[in-house]
Structure formats: structure tokens, C-alpha cells
Amino acid sequence: MRIERTLRELYESDPERADAVAFGRRTGPSRRGFLGGIGLTAMRAAVGGPIVFAASMPAGLIPAALAQEGKRTRRLQLPGKDPSLILLSERPLVAETPEALLDDDTTPTSRFFIRNNGDPPEPTDQPDAWKITIDGEVNRPLELTLGELKAKARAVTRRLLLECAGNGRSFFVPRTEGEQWANGGAGCAEWTGARVADVIRAAGLKPSASFSAHYGADVDPSGDPTKIVLSRGVPIRKLMDENNLIAWQMNGQPLEPMHGFPVRLIVPGWPGSLSAKWLTRIWLRDKPHDGVGMGGTSYRVPVKPMLPGSAANEQNFVDLESMPLRAIITHPADGTRLSASTREIKLRGAAWAGDYAVRSVDLSMDFGASWQHATLSPPKNRYDWQRWMAALKLPSDGYFEIWSRATDQRGIMQPHVAGNWNPQGYGANPMHRIAILVG
Ligand SMILES: Nc1nc2c(c(=O)[nH]1)N[C@H]1C(S)=C(S)[C@@H](COP(=O)(O)O)O[C@H]1N2
Ligand SMILES: [Mo]
């Protein structure tokens, strides 16, 4: 116990020294030739067994078995929610889905992550009377009730991935502000609703409309009703994408209170913060939106790389649009122990790439020295995730790390570590790693 904590802490603060302790050497590009010292014994003890591919382990790498943050032990206790969801914040309520709970093709509502920035409104007992305003740069401003929308609009159902812009944030070094998500600030549910574009067309888009502004009915934890919790928007080309929905059902049921009951936006592929819950208004503007969560370094990433940990120059930031690509291993769970002599491991997972398609998912069990293609399923519809499967042959008992890495249709791959550090920690998408012990 003690040694795990010490090594993990050491890897977080000083990976080179942690290496030296674990592998019995000072620093250098490779561990080859340094194995077998007293340090390797410590490392073996810490990860639970011999590291089968230790020779190809990169210097300074925190072993996956030690990488899990000690603080991620609080669980969400909420009726209707899986008790294994990780509680990241109580108020506002934020809960992450452990990767292994994203093993269903369609994420059940009980396992879907929650990201609130304020306090949700009291659930209404008259959902069909809920009002949604479409105004601003339109020919005929609309005030629709949800009942009217359901009656008038052509409802569609799509499986769409929703992902928090901060997903992966905990992988940044140094640590950034914000909720410390691993890879589970994402979920893929079936959403039913009206196409945003159909509703906007009914209001008549003026040529002057260039940007949207989204509003919800949640309230600031201070209780001040004039304080807006979050109000973000997108350029019109994205707003009018046929995959955006004004949704009133999730997985065939009315929305749950925490997911925006009675109605929300779903803007897939871009930061989840655009998908306003408890939707009250879409305002069409003739210039970029300046609401809460726009500008500065909020939901924005540097176009010129910055020195990690340094002060930001906001001039160098642009809105994060398409989310980065990611492949996760959903089975087996990180830390799984298999019986001695197990020689094959079956893996499953999911991959997605914001506005893009995933071309391939590859797996490595030797710290990236060699890779094997997974079998990748096509998406059900655009902005669905893609499920993958693979089987790896294990050469012996011992400690393994399995890494998954996606490549998108443009040939872009996930990096080994979180890149393009930024003060609020957006866009971290290093490869997913799980620790497996055989025997
Ligand atoms: N009104 C409102 N909508 C919101 C939020 C919020 O705080 N208030 N959070 C946003 C963020 S940051 C994310 S990632 C998604 C999360 O949706 P979920 O809680 O249904 O998973 O909702 C978005 N919609
Ligand atoms: Mo988010």
C-alpha cells in the first residue's frame, strides 16, 4: 500500500526520479540494461507481478496500475444511477462513468455521466407547457411549448455521443483547473427530438444570423436568479447541422431531471457544454456569442502551444470545436486480475472522433512497441461512437498494460500523453491504458 502511494506520488511530481527508484538508474532515454536491480523488485511489488514487457517500457511512464488517482473513490448516490459512477463534485453535481461501465453499445441512462454547472430547476409537472423561445436574427420569432413542438415537428431518433470538453483533463501535467475527468466524461445514448434546423427554418433565418446562443433554466448555486449558469453557442453552419436535436427523450424515455428534463439541446461532436439542458431559448445573433462560458480561456484551446503551467495569452486561443479522437477499453476493467496460465484476452471498447470518423483502433500490450488492429464496427448514424473488439495472445503470466489508440479518417492518431496544455484543461486525449495481472 505504502509503496504504491509513494511511487505514484513520485511519478506525478518527478517521473525521472521515480524511474531511478523503480529501475535502479538515474536518467536516460532507455531502461535497457538497467533491469533487475533492487528498484525493479520495488516496481514488481507495486504493480503486483513481473512486468513482462519491461524492456520496452518508456522512461518516466507512470505504470497504469499506479496511475489511478487516489481521490477518485467517492461514488454517486442518486436514485436511478449506477452506484459505481464516480462523484467528482457534489454541488454542482458532476459524476463520471468509469470506462468499464461504458461497455454497452448504447449507454444506459443509469450509467450516463452528469455534468451540471449550477442547480437544476425543480422538475416541472407540466412538461408539455414548457416554453422554448427562438428569437434574434429570425423573420418570425417563435415561442413554442414543448407540446406544440412534439405535435408539429418530425421527431427523429439518433444514437449520439455527448462528451464534456474536459474529458481526459486528469491526464494533463501539470494539473489544470476543473473537474478531473479520466475518459468517462462521455456517453452515447439514443436521443429523440426535433431537428434544430427544422425549428430554426420555421422561424426563418435572416442572412444576418451568424452565431447561436443557448440558454437553460438552471440556477446559480448562489440562488441569484439573474446569474446565468452557462450560455454557449456555435456558428450557424454548425447550428444548422441536421444531427443537432431539440430532444425530449433519452433511450426511449422522457429525459431524467439531471439530463435536462423536459427538453434539451444535443449538439454532438463539439463540447458537451453546447448541449444546453432544460432548454429555454435559442437566440440567433449577428456576431459571436459572449455568454457565460464563451471567450477568455473557457472552452478554448491555444493555437500557439504554451509552456505547460505558464500564464495564458488569450489572444492565442480559439473556441474548441470538434472534440478530439479517443478510443477507450471498456472490457476488461482496469486492474483486472486473470487466473494463472490465461493466454488470451478478449477486449472490447468504443472510439469516436468529434466531427470525424474513426478509421482504425489499434492495441498494444508491450508499451507501444507493437500494435494489433481491432475489429471496428461502423457507426449506426453520424456522431454515433464506433464499437471495437480484439483478442490478444499473452506470452506468459505477469503484469501487462494494454493500450488503445484510435486513428481518424484524416490519419490523425491519439498521442501518448496529453498535449497542447491549456489552463482550463480541454482536449486531452492520450491513449487509454489499463493494467492487467495474469496469475
Ligand atoms: N443548462 C445547462 N446545460 C448544460 C450544462 C449546464 O450546466 N447547464 N452543462 C453542460 C455540460 S458542460 C455538459 S458536458 C453536458 C453534460 O450533459 P449530461 O449531464 O446530460 O451528461 O451538459 C451541458 N448542458
Ligand atoms: Mo462539459
CSV table of C-alpha atoms and ligand atoms in Angstrom, one decimal:
chain,number,residue,atom,x,y,z
A,1,MET,CA,0.0,0.0,0.0
A,2,ARG,CA,2.6,2.5,1.1
A,3,ILE,CA,4.9,1.7,-1.7
A,4,GLU,CA,2.2,2.2,-4.3
A,5,ARG,CA,1.3,5.6,-2.9
A,6,THR,CA,4.9,6.7,-2.7
A,7,LEU,CA,5.8,5.6,-6.3
A,8,ARG,CA,2.6,7.1,-7.7
A,9,GLU,CA,3.3,10.4,-6.0
A,10,LEU,CA,6.8,10.3,-7.1
A,11,TYR,CA,5.8,9.7,-10.7
A,12,GLU,CA,3.4,12.6,-10.5
A,13,SER,CA,6.0,15.0,-9.2
A,14,ASP,CA,9.3,13.7,-10.6
A,15,PRO,CA,8.9,10.9,-13.1
A,16,GLU,CA,12.7,10.8,-13.8
A,17,ARG,CA,13.5,10.2,-10.1
A,18,ALA,CA,10.6,7.7,-9.8
A,19,ASP,CA,12.2,5.8,-12.7
A,20,ALA,CA,15.5,5.9,-11.0
A,21,VAL,CA,14.0,4.5,-7.8
A,22,ALA,CA,12.0,1.8,-9.6
A,23,PHE,CA,14.6,0.8,-12.1
A,24,GLY,CA,17.8,1.5,-10.2
A,25,ARG,CA,19.3,4.1,-12.5
A,26,ARG,CA,19.5,7.8,-12.9
A,27,THR,CA,18.1,9.2,-16.1
A,28,GLY,CA,18.4,8.4,-19.8
A,29,PRO,CA,16.4,7.6,-22.9
A,30,SER,CA,16.1,3.8,-22.3
A,31,ARG,CA,15.8,1.4,-19.5
A,32,ARG,CA,17.5,-1.5,-21.4
A,33,GLY,CA,20.4,-2.9,-19.4
A,34,PHE,CA,19.2,-1.4,-16.1
A,35,LEU,CA,16.6,-4.0,-15.2
A,36,GLY,CA,16.9,-6.4,-12.4
A,37,GLY,CA,18.2,-4.0,-9.7
A,38,ILE,CA,16.6,-3.6,-6.3
A,39,GLY,CA,14.3,-1.0,-7.9
A,40,LEU,CA,12.7,-3.4,-10.3
A,41,THR,CA,11.7,-5.5,-7.3
A,42,ALA,CA,10.0,-2.5,-5.8
A,43,MET,CA,8.2,-1.9,-9.1
A,44,ARG,CA,7.1,-5.5,-9.3
A,45,ALA,CA,5.8,-5.3,-5.8
A,46,ALA,CA,4.0,-2.1,-6.6
A,47,VAL,CA,2.2,-3.4,-9.8
A,48,GLY,CA,1.6,-6.9,-8.4
A,49,GLY,CA,3.8,-9.0,-10.6
A,50,PRO,CA,6.7,-9.2,-13.1
A,51,ILE,CA,6.4,-6.6,-15.9
A,52,VAL,CA,6.5,-8.9,-18.9
A,53,PHE,CA,7.5,-6.2,-21.4
A,54,ALA,CA,9.6,-4.1,-19.0
A,55,ALA,CA,12.3,-3.7,-21.7
A,56,SER,CA,10.1,-1.6,-23.9
A,57,MET,CA,8.6,0.5,-21.1
A,58,PRO,CA,9.2,4.2,-21.8
A,59,ALA,CA,11.3,6.1,-19.2
A,60,GLY,CA,9.2,8.3,-16.9
A,61,LEU,CA,6.0,6.5,-17.6
A,62,ILE,CA,3.7,6.1,-14.6
A,63,PRO,CA,2.6,2.4,-14.7
A,64,ALA,CA,-1.1,2.2,-15.4
A,65,ALA,CA,-1.5,0.2,-12.2
A,66,LEU,CA,-0.3,3.2,-10.2
A,67,ALA,CA,-1.8,6.0,-12.3
A,68,GLN,CA,-5.3,6.0,-10.9
A,69,GLU,CA,-5.7,9.0,-8.8
A,70,GLY,CA,-6.3,8.2,-5.1
A,71,LYS,CA,-9.1,10.7,-4.8
A,72,ARG,CA,-11.4,9.2,-7.3
A,73,THR,CA,-13.0,7.0,-4.7
A,74,ARG,CA,-16.2,8.9,-4.0
A,75,ARG,CA,-19.3,7.3,-5.6
A,76,LEU,CA,-22.5,8.9,-6.8
A,77,GLN,CA,-25.6,8.0,-4.8
A,78,LEU,CA,-28.6,9.1,-6.8
A,79,PRO,CA,-31.8,7.1,-7.4
A,80,GLY,CA,-31.8,5.7,-10.9
A,81,LYS,CA,-28.0,5.9,-11.2
A,82,ASP,CA,-25.4,3.2,-11.1
A,83,PRO,CA,-23.7,3.3,-7.7
A,84,SER,CA,-20.3,2.8,-9.4
A,85,LEU,CA,-20.4,6.3,-11.1
A,86,ILE,CA,-17.6,8.4,-9.7
A,87,LEU,CA,-18.6,11.6,-7.9
A,88,LEU,CA,-16.4,14.4,-9.0
A,89,SER,CA,-18.4,17.2,-7.4
A,90,GLU,CA,-21.4,17.3,-5.1
A,91,ARG,CA,-22.7,20.9,-5.9
A,92,PRO,CA,-22.8,21.4,-8.8
A,93,LEU,CA,-23.3,17.7,-9.3
A,94,VAL,CA,-20.7,16.1,-11.5
A,95,ALA,CA,-20.3,12.4,-11.9
A,96,GLU,CA,-18.1,10.4,-14.3
A,97,THR,CA,-18.7,6.9,-15.8
A,98,PRO,CA,-15.8,4.6,-15.2
A,99,GLU,CA,-14.6,3.4,-18.6
A,100,ALA,CA,-15.6,-0.2,-17.9
A,101,LEU,CA,-19.2,1.0,-17.4
A,102,LEU,CA,-19.3,2.2,-21.0
A,103,ASP,CA,-19.4,-1.4,-22.3
A,104,ASP,CA,-23.0,-1.2,-23.6
A,105,ASP,CA,-23.5,-0.4,-27.3
A,106,THR,CA,-26.0,2.3,-26.1
A,107,THR,CA,-25.1,3.8,-22.7
A,108,PRO,CA,-28.0,3.2,-20.3
A,109,THR,CA,-29.3,6.4,-18.7
A,110,SER,CA,-28.3,4.9,-15.3
A,111,ARG,CA,-24.7,4.9,-16.4
A,112,PHE,CA,-24.6,8.2,-18.3
A,113,PHE,CA,-22.2,10.9,-16.9
A,114,ILE,CA,-23.6,14.1,-15.3
A,115,ARG,CA,-22.1,17.5,-15.7
A,116,ASN,CA,-24.0,20.3,-14.1
A,117,ASN,CA,-22.6,23.8,-13.7
A,118,GLY,CA,-25.4,25.1,-11.5
A,119,ASP,CA,-28.5,23.7,-9.8
A,120,PRO,CA,-31.1,22.0,-12.0
A,121,PRO,CA,-34.6,23.5,-11.9
A,122,GLU,CA,-37.4,21.8,-10.0
A,123,PRO,CA,-38.8,19.1,-12.3
A,124,THR,CA,-42.0,20.5,-13.9
A,125,ASP,CA,-45.2,18.5,-13.6
A,126,GLN,CA,-46.4,20.1,-16.9
A,127,PRO,CA,-43.6,19.2,-19.3
A,128,ASP,CA,-45.8,20.0,-22.4
A,129,ALA,CA,-46.3,23.5,-21.2
A,130,TRP,CA,-42.5,24.2,-21.1
A,131,LYS,CA,-41.7,27.2,-23.3
A,132,ILE,CA,-38.8,27.5,-25.8
A,133,THR,CA,-38.1,30.8,-27.4
A,134,ILE,CA,-36.4,31.1,-30.8
A,135,ASP,CA,-35.5,34.8,-31.4
A,136,GLY,CA,-33.0,37.3,-32.6
A,137,GLU,CA,-31.9,37.2,-36.2
A,138,VAL,CA,-35.1,35.4,-37.4
A,139,ASN,CA,-38.0,36.6,-39.5
A,140,ARG,CA,-40.7,35.2,-37.1
A,141,PRO,CA,-39.6,34.9,-33.5
A,142,LEU,CA,-41.2,31.8,-32.0
A,143,GLU,CA,-42.4,30.9,-28.6
A,144,LEU,CA,-43.2,27.3,-28.7
A,145,THR,CA,-44.4,25.0,-26.0
A,146,LEU,CA,-42.8,21.5,-25.8
A,147,GLY,CA,-46.3,20.1,-26.5
A,148,GLU,CA,-46.5,22.2,-29.7
A,149,LEU,CA,-43.0,21.1,-30.8
A,150,LYS,CA,-43.8,17.5,-30.3
A,151,ALA,CA,-47.1,17.9,-32.3
A,152,LYS,CA,-45.6,19.9,-35.1
A,153,ALA,CA,-42.1,18.7,-35.7
A,154,ARG,CA,-41.0,15.5,-37.3
A,155,ALA,CA,-39.3,13.5,-34.5
A,156,VAL,CA,-36.1,11.6,-35.2
A,157,THR,CA,-34.1,9.2,-33.1
A,158,ARG,CA,-30.3,9.1,-33.3
A,159,ARG,CA,-27.6,7.5,-31.3
A,160,LEU,CA,-25.3,10.4,-30.5
A,161,LEU,CA,-22.2,10.8,-28.4
A,162,LEU,CA,-22.1,13.5,-25.9
A,163,GLU,CA,-18.7,14.4,-24.4
A,164,CYS,CA,-17.6,17.0,-21.9
A,165,ALA,CA,-14.8,19.3,-23.3
A,166,GLY,CA,-12.9,18.5,-20.1
A,167,ASN,CA,-12.9,14.7,-20.7
A,168,GLY,CA,-9.4,13.4,-20.2
A,169,ARG,CA,-8.4,16.5,-18.2
A,170,SER,CA,-6.8,14.5,-15.4
A,171,PHE,CA,-4.1,13.4,-17.8
A,172,PHE,CA,-2.6,16.9,-18.1
A,173,VAL,CA,0.7,17.6,-16.4
A,174,PRO,CA,0.8,19.9,-14.6
A,175,ARG,CA,-2.7,19.5,-13.3
A,176,THR,CA,-5.2,22.1,-14.5
A,177,GLU,CA,-8.3,23.8,-13.1
A,178,GLY,CA,-11.6,21.9,-13.5
A,179,GLU,CA,-13.1,18.6,-12.8
A,180,GLN,CA,-10.5,15.8,-13.1
A,181,TRP,CA,-12.1,13.5,-15.6
A,182,ALA,CA,-10.4,10.4,-16.9
A,183,ASN,CA,-12.1,9.1,-20.1
A,184,GLY,CA,-15.6,8.7,-18.7
A,185,GLY,CA,-17.0,12.2,-19.3
A,186,ALA,CA,-18.7,10.8,-22.3
A,187,GLY,CA,-21.7,8.6,-23.1
A,188,CYS,CA,-23.6,7.5,-26.2
A,189,ALA,CA,-27.4,7.4,-25.9
A,190,GLU,CA,-30.4,7.3,-28.2
A,191,TRP,CA,-31.9,10.8,-28.3
A,192,THR,CA,-35.3,11.6,-29.7
A,193,GLY,CA,-36.4,15.0,-30.7
A,194,ALA,CA,-36.9,17.6,-33.4
A,195,ARG,CA,-34.1,18.7,-35.7
A,196,VAL,CA,-32.8,22.1,-34.6
A,197,ALA,CA,-32.5,23.1,-38.3
A,198,ASP,CA,-36.2,22.4,-38.9
A,199,VAL,CA,-37.2,24.6,-36.0
A,200,ILE,CA,-34.9,27.4,-37.0
A,201,ARG,CA,-36.2,27.2,-40.6
A,202,ALA,CA,-39.7,27.5,-39.3
A,203,ALA,CA,-38.6,30.8,-37.6
A,204,GLY,CA,-36.9,31.9,-40.8
A,205,LEU,CA,-33.2,32.5,-40.5
A,206,LYS,CA,-32.1,36.0,-41.5
A,207,PRO,CA,-28.9,36.4,-43.6
A,208,SER,CA,-27.5,38.4,-40.7
A,209,ALA,CA,-27.6,35.4,-38.4
A,210,SER,CA,-24.1,34.2,-37.8
A,211,PHE,CA,-24.0,32.6,-34.3
A,212,SER,CA,-26.3,31.0,-31.8
A,213,ALA,CA,-26.7,31.5,-28.0
A,214,HIS,CA,-28.2,28.7,-25.9
A,215,TYR,CA,-30.0,29.1,-22.6
A,216,GLY,CA,-31.2,26.7,-19.9
A,217,ALA,CA,-33.4,27.1,-16.8
A,218,ASP,CA,-30.8,26.0,-14.2
A,219,VAL,CA,-29.9,28.4,-11.4
A,220,ASP,CA,-26.6,29.6,-10.0
A,221,PRO,CA,-25.8,27.9,-6.7
A,222,SER,CA,-25.8,31.4,-5.1
A,223,GLY,CA,-29.5,31.4,-5.7
A,224,ASP,CA,-29.2,34.7,-7.6
A,225,PRO,CA,-31.9,34.4,-10.4
A,226,THR,CA,-30.2,37.0,-12.6
A,227,LYS,CA,-27.0,35.0,-12.8
A,228,ILE,CA,-26.7,32.8,-15.9
A,229,VAL,CA,-25.0,29.5,-15.2
A,230,LEU,CA,-23.9,28.7,-18.7
A,231,SER,CA,-24.7,30.1,-22.1
A,232,ARG,CA,-22.7,28.9,-25.1
A,233,GLY,CA,-23.3,29.0,-28.8
A,234,VAL,CA,-22.0,27.9,-32.2
A,235,PRO,CA,-21.5,29.3,-35.7
A,236,ILE,CA,-24.6,29.0,-37.8
A,237,ARG,CA,-23.0,26.3,-40.1
A,238,LYS,CA,-22.8,24.0,-37.0
A,239,LEU,CA,-26.2,25.0,-35.6
A,240,MET,CA,-27.9,24.0,-38.9
A,241,ASP,CA,-26.3,20.6,-39.0
A,242,GLU,CA,-29.1,18.1,-39.3
A,243,ASN,CA,-27.7,16.0,-36.5
A,244,ASN,CA,-28.5,18.6,-33.8
A,245,LEU,CA,-31.6,17.9,-31.9
A,246,ILE,CA,-34.0,19.6,-29.5
A,247,ALA,CA,-34.5,16.3,-27.6
A,248,TRP,CA,-37.2,15.3,-25.1
A,249,GLN,CA,-36.4,11.6,-24.9
A,250,MET,CA,-33.2,9.7,-23.9
A,251,ASN,CA,-33.1,6.0,-24.5
A,252,GLY,CA,-36.9,6.0,-25.3
A,253,GLN,CA,-37.9,7.6,-22.0
A,254,PRO,CA,-38.6,11.2,-21.0
A,255,LEU,CA,-35.4,13.0,-20.1
A,256,GLU,CA,-34.2,12.4,-16.5
A,257,PRO,CA,-34.1,15.6,-14.3
A,258,MET,CA,-30.3,15.6,-14.3
A,259,HIS,CA,-30.1,15.3,-18.1
A,260,GLY,CA,-32.3,18.3,-18.9
A,261,PHE,CA,-36.0,17.3,-18.3
A,262,PRO,CA,-38.2,18.2,-20.0
A,263,VAL,CA,-36.1,19.3,-23.1
A,264,ARG,CA,-32.5,19.9,-24.1
A,265,LEU,CA,-30.2,20.5,-27.0
A,266,ILE,CA,-27.9,17.9,-28.3
A,267,VAL,CA,-25.1,19.3,-30.4
A,268,PRO,CA,-22.9,16.2,-31.0
A,269,GLY,CA,-19.2,16.2,-31.9
A,270,TRP,CA,-18.4,19.5,-30.2
A,271,PRO,CA,-18.1,20.3,-26.4
A,272,GLY,CA,-21.0,18.9,-24.4
A,273,SER,CA,-21.4,22.4,-22.9
A,274,LEU,CA,-23.2,23.4,-26.1
A,275,SER,CA,-25.9,20.9,-25.5
A,276,ALA,CA,-28.0,23.1,-23.2
A,277,LYS,CA,-30.1,21.2,-20.7
A,278,TRP,CA,-33.5,22.5,-19.5
A,279,LEU,CA,-33.6,24.5,-22.8
A,280,THR,CA,-35.5,27.8,-22.7
A,281,ARG,CA,-34.1,29.8,-25.6
A,282,ILE,CA,-32.0,29.7,-28.8
A,283,TRP,CA,-31.1,33.3,-29.6
A,284,LEU,CA,-29.7,33.9,-33.1
A,285,ARG,CA,-27.1,36.6,-33.1
A,286,ASP,CA,-25.3,38.6,-35.8
A,287,LYS,CA,-22.0,38.2,-34.0
A,288,PRO,CA,-20.2,35.5,-32.0
A,289,HIS,CA,-21.8,34.9,-28.6
A,290,ASP,CA,-20.3,36.4,-25.5
A,291,GLY,CA,-22.3,34.5,-22.8
A,292,VAL,CA,-21.1,32.6,-19.7
A,293,GLY,CA,-18.5,30.1,-21.0
A,294,MET,CA,-17.5,32.0,-24.1
A,295,GLY,CA,-14.2,33.9,-24.5
A,296,GLY,CA,-11.1,34.0,-22.5
A,297,THR,CA,-9.8,30.5,-22.0
A,298,SER,CA,-13.2,28.9,-21.5
A,299,TYR,CA,-13.8,26.0,-23.8
A,300,ARG,CA,-10.9,27.4,-25.8
A,301,VAL,CA,-7.6,26.0,-26.8
A,302,PRO,CA,-4.3,27.6,-27.7
A,303,VAL,CA,-3.3,27.9,-31.4
A,304,LYS,CA,0.3,28.5,-30.4
A,305,PRO,CA,1.5,25.8,-27.9
A,306,MET,CA,2.1,27.3,-24.5
A,307,LEU,CA,4.6,26.3,-21.9
A,308,PRO,CA,2.6,23.9,-19.6
A,309,GLY,CA,1.8,25.8,-16.4
A,310,SER,CA,2.6,29.2,-17.7
A,311,ALA,CA,0.2,32.2,-17.9
A,312,ALA,CA,-2.2,32.3,-20.9
A,313,ASN,CA,-2.2,34.9,-23.6
A,314,GLU,CA,-5.9,34.9,-24.5
A,315,GLN,CA,-5.1,36.3,-28.0
A,316,ASN,CA,-3.7,32.9,-28.9
A,317,PHE,CA,-6.9,31.0,-28.0
A,318,VAL,CA,-9.7,29.8,-30.3
A,319,ASP,CA,-13.0,28.0,-29.4
A,320,LEU,CA,-12.7,24.3,-29.1
A,321,GLU,CA,-14.9,23.0,-31.9
A,322,SER,CA,-14.6,19.3,-33.0
A,323,MET,CA,-13.7,17.2,-30.0
A,324,PRO,CA,-10.5,15.2,-30.3
A,325,LEU,CA,-10.5,11.5,-31.1
A,326,ARG,CA,-10.4,8.8,-28.4
A,327,ALA,CA,-10.5,5.1,-28.1
A,328,ILE,CA,-11.4,3.5,-24.7
A,329,ILE,CA,-11.2,0.0,-23.5
A,330,THR,CA,-14.5,-0.9,-21.8
A,331,HIS,CA,-13.7,-4.6,-21.2
A,332,PRO,CA,-11.9,-5.8,-19.2
A,333,ALA,CA,-11.8,-3.2,-16.5
A,334,ASP,CA,-8.5,-1.5,-15.5
A,335,GLY,CA,-6.9,-3.6,-12.7
A,336,THR,CA,-8.5,-6.9,-13.7
A,337,ARG,CA,-6.7,-10.0,-12.4
A,338,LEU,CA,-6.9,-13.1,-14.6
A,339,SER,CA,-6.2,-16.6,-13.5
A,340,ALA,CA,-2.7,-18.0,-14.0
A,341,SER,CA,-2.0,-19.5,-17.4
A,342,THR,CA,-4.6,-17.4,-19.2
A,343,ARG,CA,-3.1,-17.0,-22.6
A,344,GLU,CA,-5.7,-15.0,-24.5
A,345,ILE,CA,-7.5,-11.8,-23.5
A,346,LYS,CA,-10.7,-10.6,-25.3
A,347,LEU,CA,-11.1,-6.8,-25.3
A,348,ARG,CA,-13.9,-4.5,-26.2
A,349,GLY,CA,-14.3,-0.8,-26.4
A,350,ALA,CA,-15.5,2.3,-28.2
A,351,ALA,CA,-13.9,5.0,-30.3
A,352,TRP,CA,-15.0,8.4,-31.6
A,353,ALA,CA,-13.5,11.5,-33.2
A,354,GLY,CA,-15.7,14.6,-32.9
A,355,ASP,CA,-16.8,15.6,-36.4
A,356,TYR,CA,-14.8,12.8,-38.0
A,357,ALA,CA,-15.0,9.1,-38.5
A,358,VAL,CA,-12.6,6.7,-36.8
A,359,ARG,CA,-10.5,4.8,-39.3
A,360,SER,CA,-8.9,2.3,-37.0
A,361,VAL,CA,-8.3,1.3,-33.4
A,362,ASP,CA,-5.0,-0.4,-32.5
A,363,LEU,CA,-3.9,-2.2,-29.4
A,364,SER,CA,-0.6,-2.7,-27.8
A,365,MET,CA,0.4,-4.8,-24.8
A,366,ASP,CA,4.2,-4.1,-25.0
A,367,PHE,CA,4.2,-0.3,-24.2
A,368,GLY,CA,3.7,0.6,-27.9
A,369,ALA,CA,6.5,-1.5,-29.4
A,370,SER,CA,4.0,-3.4,-31.5
A,371,TRP,CA,0.3,-2.9,-32.4
A,372,GLN,CA,-2.6,-5.0,-33.5
A,373,HIS,CA,-5.7,-3.9,-35.3
A,374,ALA,CA,-9.1,-4.2,-33.6
A,375,THR,CA,-12.2,-5.1,-35.5
A,376,LEU,CA,-14.1,-1.8,-35.8
A,377,SER,CA,-17.9,-1.6,-36.2
A,378,PRO,CA,-19.4,1.2,-38.3
A,379,PRO,CA,-21.5,3.9,-36.5
A,380,LYS,CA,-25.3,3.5,-36.5
A,381,ASN,CA,-25.5,7.1,-37.7
A,382,ARG,CA,-23.2,10.0,-37.9
A,383,TYR,CA,-21.9,11.1,-34.4
A,384,ASP,CA,-22.5,7.7,-33.0
A,385,TRP,CA,-19.5,6.1,-31.4
A,386,GLN,CA,-17.9,3.0,-33.1
A,387,ARG,CA,-17.6,-0.1,-31.0
A,388,TRP,CA,-14.5,-2.3,-31.4
A,389,MET,CA,-13.3,-5.8,-30.4
A,390,ALA,CA,-10.0,-7.6,-30.3
A,391,ALA,CA,-8.2,-10.6,-28.9
A,392,LEU,CA,-4.6,-10.5,-27.7
A,393,LYS,CA,-2.4,-13.6,-27.1
A,394,LEU,CA,-0.5,-13.3,-23.8
A,395,PRO,CA,3.0,-14.9,-23.8
A,396,SER,CA,3.1,-15.6,-20.1
A,397,ASP,CA,1.8,-14.7,-16.7
A,398,GLY,CA,2.6,-11.3,-15.2
A,399,TYR,CA,1.8,-7.6,-15.4
A,400,PHE,CA,0.6,-6.2,-18.7
A,401,GLU,CA,-0.6,-2.8,-19.8
A,402,ILE,CA,-2.9,-2.7,-22.6
A,403,TRP,CA,-3.0,0.5,-24.6
A,404,SER,CA,-5.7,1.5,-27.1
A,405,ARG,CA,-5.1,4.1,-29.8
A,406,ALA,CA,-7.5,5.5,-32.4
A,407,THR,CA,-6.7,6.9,-35.8
A,408,ASP,CA,-9.3,9.1,-37.5
A,409,GLN,CA,-10.2,9.3,-41.2
A,410,ARG,CA,-7.6,12.0,-41.7
A,411,GLY,CA,-4.8,9.8,-40.4
A,412,ILE,CA,-4.5,11.7,-37.1
A,413,MET,CA,-3.7,9.5,-34.1
A,414,GLN,CA,-4.1,9.8,-30.4
A,415,PRO,CA,-0.9,11.0,-28.7
A,416,HIS,CA,1.0,9.0,-26.0
A,417,VAL,CA,0.4,11.8,-23.5
A,418,ALA,CA,-2.0,14.8,-23.2
A,419,GLY,CA,-0.8,17.5,-25.5
A,420,ASN,CA,-1.5,21.2,-26.1
A,421,TRP,CA,-1.6,22.0,-22.4
A,422,ASN,CA,-4.1,24.8,-21.6
A,423,PRO,CA,-5.1,26.4,-18.2
A,424,GLN,CA,-8.6,25.0,-18.1
A,425,GLY,CA,-7.6,21.6,-19.4
A,426,TYR,CA,-9.5,20.9,-22.6
A,427,GLY,CA,-8.9,18.4,-25.3
A,428,ALA,CA,-6.7,15.9,-23.5
A,429,ASN,CA,-6.9,12.6,-25.4
A,430,PRO,CA,-3.9,10.4,-24.7
A,431,MET,CA,-4.2,6.7,-25.4
A,432,HIS,CA,-6.2,4.8,-22.8
A,433,ARG,CA,-4.2,2.3,-20.7
A,434,ILE,CA,-5.4,-0.5,-18.5
A,435,ALA,CA,-3.4,-2.7,-16.1
A,436,ILE,CA,-3.9,-6.4,-16.3
A,437,LEU,CA,-2.4,-9.0,-14.0
A,438,VAL,CA,-2.2,-12.6,-15.0
A,439,GLY,CA,-1.7,-15.1,-12.2
B,1,LIG,N1,-28.4,24.4,-18.8
B,1,LIG,C1,-27.2,23.7,-18.7
B,1,LIG,N2,-26.9,22.9,-19.7
B,1,LIG,C2,-25.8,22.2,-19.7
B,1,LIG,C3,-24.9,22.3,-18.6
B,1,LIG,C4,-25.3,23.1,-17.5
B,1,LIG,O1,-24.5,23.2,-16.5
B,1,LIG,N3,-26.4,23.8,-17.6
B,1,LIG,N4,-23.7,21.5,-18.6
B,1,LIG,C5,-23.2,21.3,-19.9
B,1,LIG,C6,-22.0,20.4,-20.0
B,1,LIG,S1,-20.6,21.2,-19.5
B,1,LIG,C7,-22.1,19.1,-20.4
B,1,LIG,S2,-20.6,18.3,-20.6
B,1,LIG,C8,-23.3,18.5,-20.7
B,1,LIG,C9,-23.5,17.2,-19.9
B,1,LIG,O2,-24.7,16.6,-20.1
B,1,LIG,P1,-25.2,15.5,-19.1
B,1,LIG,O3,-25.2,16.0,-17.7
B,1,LIG,O4,-26.6,15.1,-19.6
B,1,LIG,O5,-24.3,14.3,-19.3
B,1,LIG,O6,-24.4,19.3,-20.5
B,1,LIG,C10,-24.3,20.7,-20.8
B,1,LIG,N5,-25.5,21.3,-20.7
B,2,MO,MO,-18.9,19.8,-20.1
